[in-house]
Each structure stands twice: as C-alpha cells, then as structure tokens.
Amino acid sequence: MKNMMKQEQSMLLCCKLYISESRNHAALEYIERAAAVLDGETVIMKKFQDRAYNRIKYSLVSYVVHDSTGSPIYSPMQQTVLAMVEAAYETINLELHSGAHPRLGVVDHICFHPLGEGSLEDAAWLAKSVAVDIGNKFQVPVFLYGDAHPTGKALDTIRRDLGYFQPNYMGHQWAGWAIPEVLPEKPDVGPTQVSEAKGIVVIGASPWVDSYNVPITSIDVSVTRKIARMVSARGGGLPAVQAIGLVHGEDSTHEIACMLLEPNQVGADQVQNQIELIAAQKGLDQVEKGYFTDFSQETILEKYKKLVCAY
C-alpha cells in the first residue's frame, strides 16, 4: 500500500462528501469508523460540521491508477466513499432530520475535484462510478452534474428544479422529506421512486470550488437572502459566485453561504467586500469576517504529500 501511495501520489483526487447530520455523534463516529477499517489509502483531511445547519462535510484525498492508455481504472477512494455512504444510510433517517441548511438526502452531495496531476476526466470517471454503485446498491436516485454529466448540467440547476432552495419548516428550516415520492425528473442513475428515509443524492465533478460563509446580523432573513442574491452571479453580482442567505443560530444571526466556482478569479476578499457594501446600503453594519469551511486546494495537497512522505 505504501509503495502504491508513493508511486501515485501526484495523480490525486479530492472528494467532498456532505452528509445531513452533525448532532448525532454516534452516527458520525460510525461513519468515520467505516472509513477507518479500510486500508488507509484514502485520508480524511478535514471535517467541518455545523450544528445549526445539521450538516457535515468530509474532505477526502486519495490517488487514482491509470492503465497503459492513460485511462483511470482504480481509486481506493471509491470503496471508502461507499463505506461511509452505507454507514450514513444505516444510522441516519431523513424523515427525522431538521436543520437550517437545505438538503435533498441523507447523503446530500458528493463532489470530486482533481488535485496535483489528477485530471477532470479522472474526477468525472470516479463520480460516475460512485453514482452507479450508490444508485444500484442502495436504490437511491442519483443526479449527476458538471463534468460527470453528459451535457455538463450545473449543480444549482438540478437543485432549483428539485426545490432545494425552498424552506419547508418555520419559513427558514428544512425538515423531513419535502419532494414527492415519484420524482418530477428522471435521475441519471437509480430508481425514480424515493425512500423518504434516504432521499436522493447529487454527485458531480468540477474544478476546485471554495466554500466561504459570511456571518451577518439582521432581524429579517429575507434581507439576508436579498443580499445573497445581489452578490451572486445569478442576481447580477460577482461572476462565478453562488450564494444563499440562511438562518444560523439565534433569530438575528444569519449567514451568507457562498460557493466560489472560480476562486482564482473571484476570491473571498471580493465576496466579503461586496457583501459589506450591499449590507451597508441596506442599513446593516454588522457583517463579520467570513470563514472558509475547508482548507485551500494548495494546503490540502501539501498536507497530503507530507503525510505520504512520512510513511
């Protein structure tokens, strides 16, 4: 195993695995044990959990092996992700879930990004392989996006079509299953019938994406949502930025959760400045410094390589 990791350490992929749970510590420990019992060729580099959102993100890194033609044929990450997904389905019931962050399933979102000398083709191959496994083994509808989708369908388009952005509890929370058992659109993999306990999963491949959240104080979440829309590309704001305004904690504590799709072109500083400017125009001056929910691409790569070299 160690020799293989050293041989392939430059051909890397990162998986960001989002699970709709952060309050049930026994379930999270079970999920992490499921990853740990494998041979260690996939590393959990970071986990980010948020109690208000009732959501956790695991950032995994591993290598990919190619055949003599350069096509990807194997990554140990595939079995690690499947083990964690299976553990999540065994311990979490979406019907009992509630939180301030939107979600469509117990395993809500899985995205693969190339690292080092890994390629988007590698990431798309693994995304599609994992999608087939999840759809067939667990009978969960799977929607593909980005480079894993035949036409490159965007993640936010799928989510919008499925009602992801519409709270269904108390005007600002998401609880239980909110979509009809028979989906309005045919999934790319898996059944059209949905288990309300599991929900569905969206899986994709893309270049690196940064997640950046900005806390903001407002007595009205609708104002926070308006600011989020104005800062996002869809609302005429910053290019390659997606944003959503969410309640986070007490009634007046909100966040603008942002996805920076091209962080080398439009970074966190620009997003922070734009949010502060728009908030000031609306009479809000309590905008806190934002934070990343993950390491940067460069930091993850550096930490992984140091770990491999330590073997």
GROMACS .gro file of N, CA, C and O in nm, residues 163-204:
model
  168
  163GLY      N    1  -3.644   2.185  -0.597
  163GLY     CA    2  -3.696   2.258  -0.483
  163GLY      C    3  -3.603   2.269  -0.366
  163GLY      O    4  -3.645   2.298  -0.252
  164TYR      N    5  -3.475   2.252  -0.390
  164TYR     CA    6  -3.374   2.253  -0.284
  164TYR      C    7  -3.371   2.382  -0.205
  164TYR      O    8  -3.347   2.382  -0.084
  165PHE      N    9  -3.396   2.494  -0.270
  165PHE     CA   10  -3.379   2.624  -0.206
  165PHE      C   11  -3.503   2.674  -0.132
  165PHE      O   12  -3.503   2.785  -0.080
  166GLN      N   13  -3.609   2.593  -0.128
  166GLN     CA   14  -3.734   2.636  -0.065
  166GLN      C   15  -3.749   2.575   0.074
  166GLN      O   16  -3.772   2.455   0.087
  167PRO      N   17  -3.737   2.655   0.181
  167PRO     CA   18  -3.758   2.601   0.316
  167PRO      C   19  -3.898   2.544   0.330
  167PRO      O   20  -3.993   2.593   0.269
  168ASN      N   21  -3.911   2.440   0.412
  168ASN     CA   22  -4.042   2.377   0.428
  168ASN      C   23  -4.086   2.370   0.573
  168ASN      O   24  -4.183   2.301   0.607
  169TYR      N   25  -4.014   2.443   0.662
  169TYR     CA   26  -4.048   2.437   0.805
  169TYR      C   27  -4.015   2.571   0.870
  169TYR      O   28  -3.902   2.619   0.860
  170MET      N   29  -4.111   2.633   0.933
  170MET     CA   30  -4.095   2.759   1.005
  170MET      C   31  -4.045   2.873   0.916
  170MET      O   32  -3.994   2.974   0.965
  171GLY      N   33  -4.052   2.858   0.786
  171GLY     CA   34  -4.014   2.963   0.694
  171GLY      C   35  -3.865   2.975   0.668
  171GLY      O   36  -3.824   3.048   0.578
  172HIS      N   37  -3.783   2.902   0.746
  172HIS     CA   38  -3.638   2.914   0.726
  172HIS      C   39  -3.563   2.785   0.756
  172HIS      O   40  -3.441   2.784   0.760
  173GLN      N   41  -3.635   2.676   0.779
  173GLN     CA   42  -3.572   2.548   0.810
  173GLN      C   43  -3.614   2.444   0.706
  173GLN      O   44  -3.712   2.460   0.633
  174TRP      N   45  -3.536   2.335   0.702
  174TRP     CA   46  -3.568   2.221   0.618
  174TRP      C   47  -3.588   2.101   0.710
  174TRP      O   48  -3.503   2.072   0.795
  175ALA      N   49  -3.700   2.031   0.694
  175ALA     CA   50  -3.731   1.919   0.782
  175ALA      C   51  -3.792   1.806   0.700
  175ALA      O   52  -3.874   1.829   0.610
  176GLY      N   53  -3.754   1.684   0.734
  176GLY     CA   54  -3.812   1.567   0.670
  176GLY      C   55  -3.792   1.566   0.519
  176GLY      O   56  -3.700   1.627   0.466
  177TRP      N   57  -3.880   1.498   0.450
  177TRP     CA   58  -3.874   1.487   0.305
  177TRP      C   59  -3.980   1.576   0.243
  177TRP      O   60  -4.098   1.568   0.280
  178ALA      N   61  -3.945   1.663   0.152
  178ALA     CA   62  -4.038   1.764   0.101
  178ALA      C   63  -4.072   1.750  -0.046
  178ALA      O   64  -4.144   1.832  -0.101
  179ILE      N   65  -4.019   1.646  -0.111
  179ILE     CA   66  -4.042   1.627  -0.255
  179ILE      C   67  -4.129   1.504  -0.273
  179ILE      O   68  -4.121   1.410  -0.195
  180PRO      N   69  -4.216   1.499  -0.375
  180PRO     CA   70  -4.299   1.379  -0.396
  180PRO      C   71  -4.216   1.253  -0.408
  180PRO      O   72  -4.101   1.255  -0.452
  181GLU      N   73  -4.276   1.140  -0.366
  181GLU     CA   74  -4.205   1.012  -0.371
  181GLU      C   75  -4.160   0.978  -0.513
  181GLU      O   76  -4.054   0.918  -0.533
  182VAL      N   77  -4.244   1.012  -0.611
  182VAL     CA   78  -4.205   0.992  -0.751
  182VAL      C   79  -4.150   1.125  -0.802
  182VAL      O   80  -4.220   1.226  -0.803
  183LEU      N   81  -4.024   1.125  -0.840
  183LEU     CA   82  -3.956   1.249  -0.874
  183LEU      C   83  -4.012   1.315  -1.000
  183LEU      O   84  -4.053   1.245  -1.093
  184PRO      N   85  -4.011   1.447  -1.005
  184PRO     CA   86  -4.059   1.518  -1.125
  184PRO      C   87  -3.965   1.501  -1.243
  184PRO      O   88  -4.006   1.522  -1.357
  185GLU      N   89  -3.839   1.467  -1.217
  185GLU     CA   90  -3.742   1.444  -1.323
  185GLU      C   91  -3.676   1.309  -1.304
  185GLU      O   92  -3.652   1.265  -1.191
  186LYS      N   93  -3.642   1.245  -1.415
  186LYS     CA   94  -3.579   1.114  -1.407
  186LYS      C   95  -3.433   1.130  -1.364
  186LYS      O   96  -3.359   1.209  -1.422
  187PRO      N   97  -3.389   1.056  -1.262
  187PRO     CA   98  -3.250   1.065  -1.220
  187PRO      C   99  -3.158   1.003  -1.325
  187PRO      O  100  -3.202   0.926  -1.411
  188ASP      N  101  -3.030   1.034  -1.317
  188ASP     CA  102  -2.932   0.976  -1.410
  188ASP      C  103  -2.902   0.831  -1.377
  188ASP      O  104  -2.869   0.751  -1.465
  189VAL      N  105  -2.910   0.798  -1.249
  189VAL     CA  106  -2.885   0.661  -1.202
  189VAL      C  107  -2.984   0.631  -1.091
  189VAL      O  108  -3.024   0.720  -1.016
  190GLY      N  109  -3.024   0.505  -1.080
  190GLY     CA  110  -3.110   0.465  -0.969
  190GLY      C  111  -3.258   0.478  -1.000
  190GLY      O  112  -3.297   0.518  -1.110
  191PRO      N  113  -3.341   0.447  -0.901
  191PRO     CA  114  -3.486   0.444  -0.922
  191PRO      C  115  -3.547   0.584  -0.928
  191PRO      O  116  -3.487   0.681  -0.884
  192THR      N  117  -3.667   0.592  -0.982
  192THR     CA  118  -3.742   0.718  -0.979
  192THR      C  119  -3.823   0.728  -0.849
  192THR      O  120  -3.869   0.836  -0.813
  193GLN      N  121  -3.843   0.615  -0.783
  193GLN     CA  122  -3.913   0.614  -0.655
  193GLN      C  123  -3.813   0.646  -0.544
  193GLN      O  124  -3.702   0.595  -0.541
  194VAL      N  125  -3.853   0.731  -0.451
  194VAL     CA  126  -3.763   0.779  -0.347
  194VAL      C  127  -3.799   0.721  -0.212
  194VAL      O  128  -3.915   0.718  -0.173
  195SER      N  129  -3.698   0.674  -0.140
  195SER     CA  130  -3.716   0.640   0.000
  195SER      C  131  -3.711   0.769   0.081
  195SER      O  132  -3.611   0.842   0.076
  196GLU      N  133  -3.817   0.797   0.156
  196GLU     CA  134  -3.819   0.920   0.233
  196GLU      C  135  -3.718   0.918   0.346
  196GLU      O  136  -3.679   1.024   0.397
  197ALA      N  137  -3.670   0.800   0.383
  197ALA     CA  138  -3.568   0.790   0.487
  197ALA      C  139  -3.430   0.825   0.434
  197ALA      O  140  -3.344   0.874   0.507
  198LYS      N  141  -3.408   0.802   0.301
  198LYS     CA  142  -3.276   0.826   0.243
  198LYS      C  143  -3.271   0.950   0.156
  198LYS      O  144  -3.168   1.017   0.147
  199GLY      N  145  -3.380   0.983   0.088
  199GLY     CA  146  -3.380   1.095  -0.005
  199GLY      C  147  -3.301   1.064  -0.130
  199GLY      O  148  -3.294   0.949  -0.174
  200ILE      N  149  -3.241   1.166  -0.191
  200ILE     CA  150  -3.164   1.148  -0.313
  200ILE      C  151  -3.024   1.205  -0.290
  200ILE      O  152  -2.996   1.266  -0.187
  201VAL      N  153  -2.936   1.186  -0.389
  201VAL     CA  154  -2.801   1.239  -0.379
  201VAL      C  155  -2.761   1.300  -0.512
  201VAL      O  156  -2.800   1.251  -0.618
  202VAL      N  157  -2.687   1.410  -0.505
  202VAL     CA  158  -2.635   1.477  -0.624
  202VAL      C  159  -2.483   1.456  -0.625
  202VAL      O  160  -2.416   1.482  -0.525
  203ILE      N  161  -2.431   1.407  -0.739
  203ILE     CA  162  -2.289   1.374  -0.748
  203ILE      C  163  -2.230   1.440  -0.872
  203ILE      O  164  -2.290   1.436  -0.980
  204GLY      N  165  -2.114   1.501  -0.857
  204GLY     CA  166  -2.055   1.569  -0.972
  204GLY      C  167  -1.904   1.575  -0.966
  204GLY      O  168  -1.839   1.528  -0.872
   0.00000   0.00000   0.00000
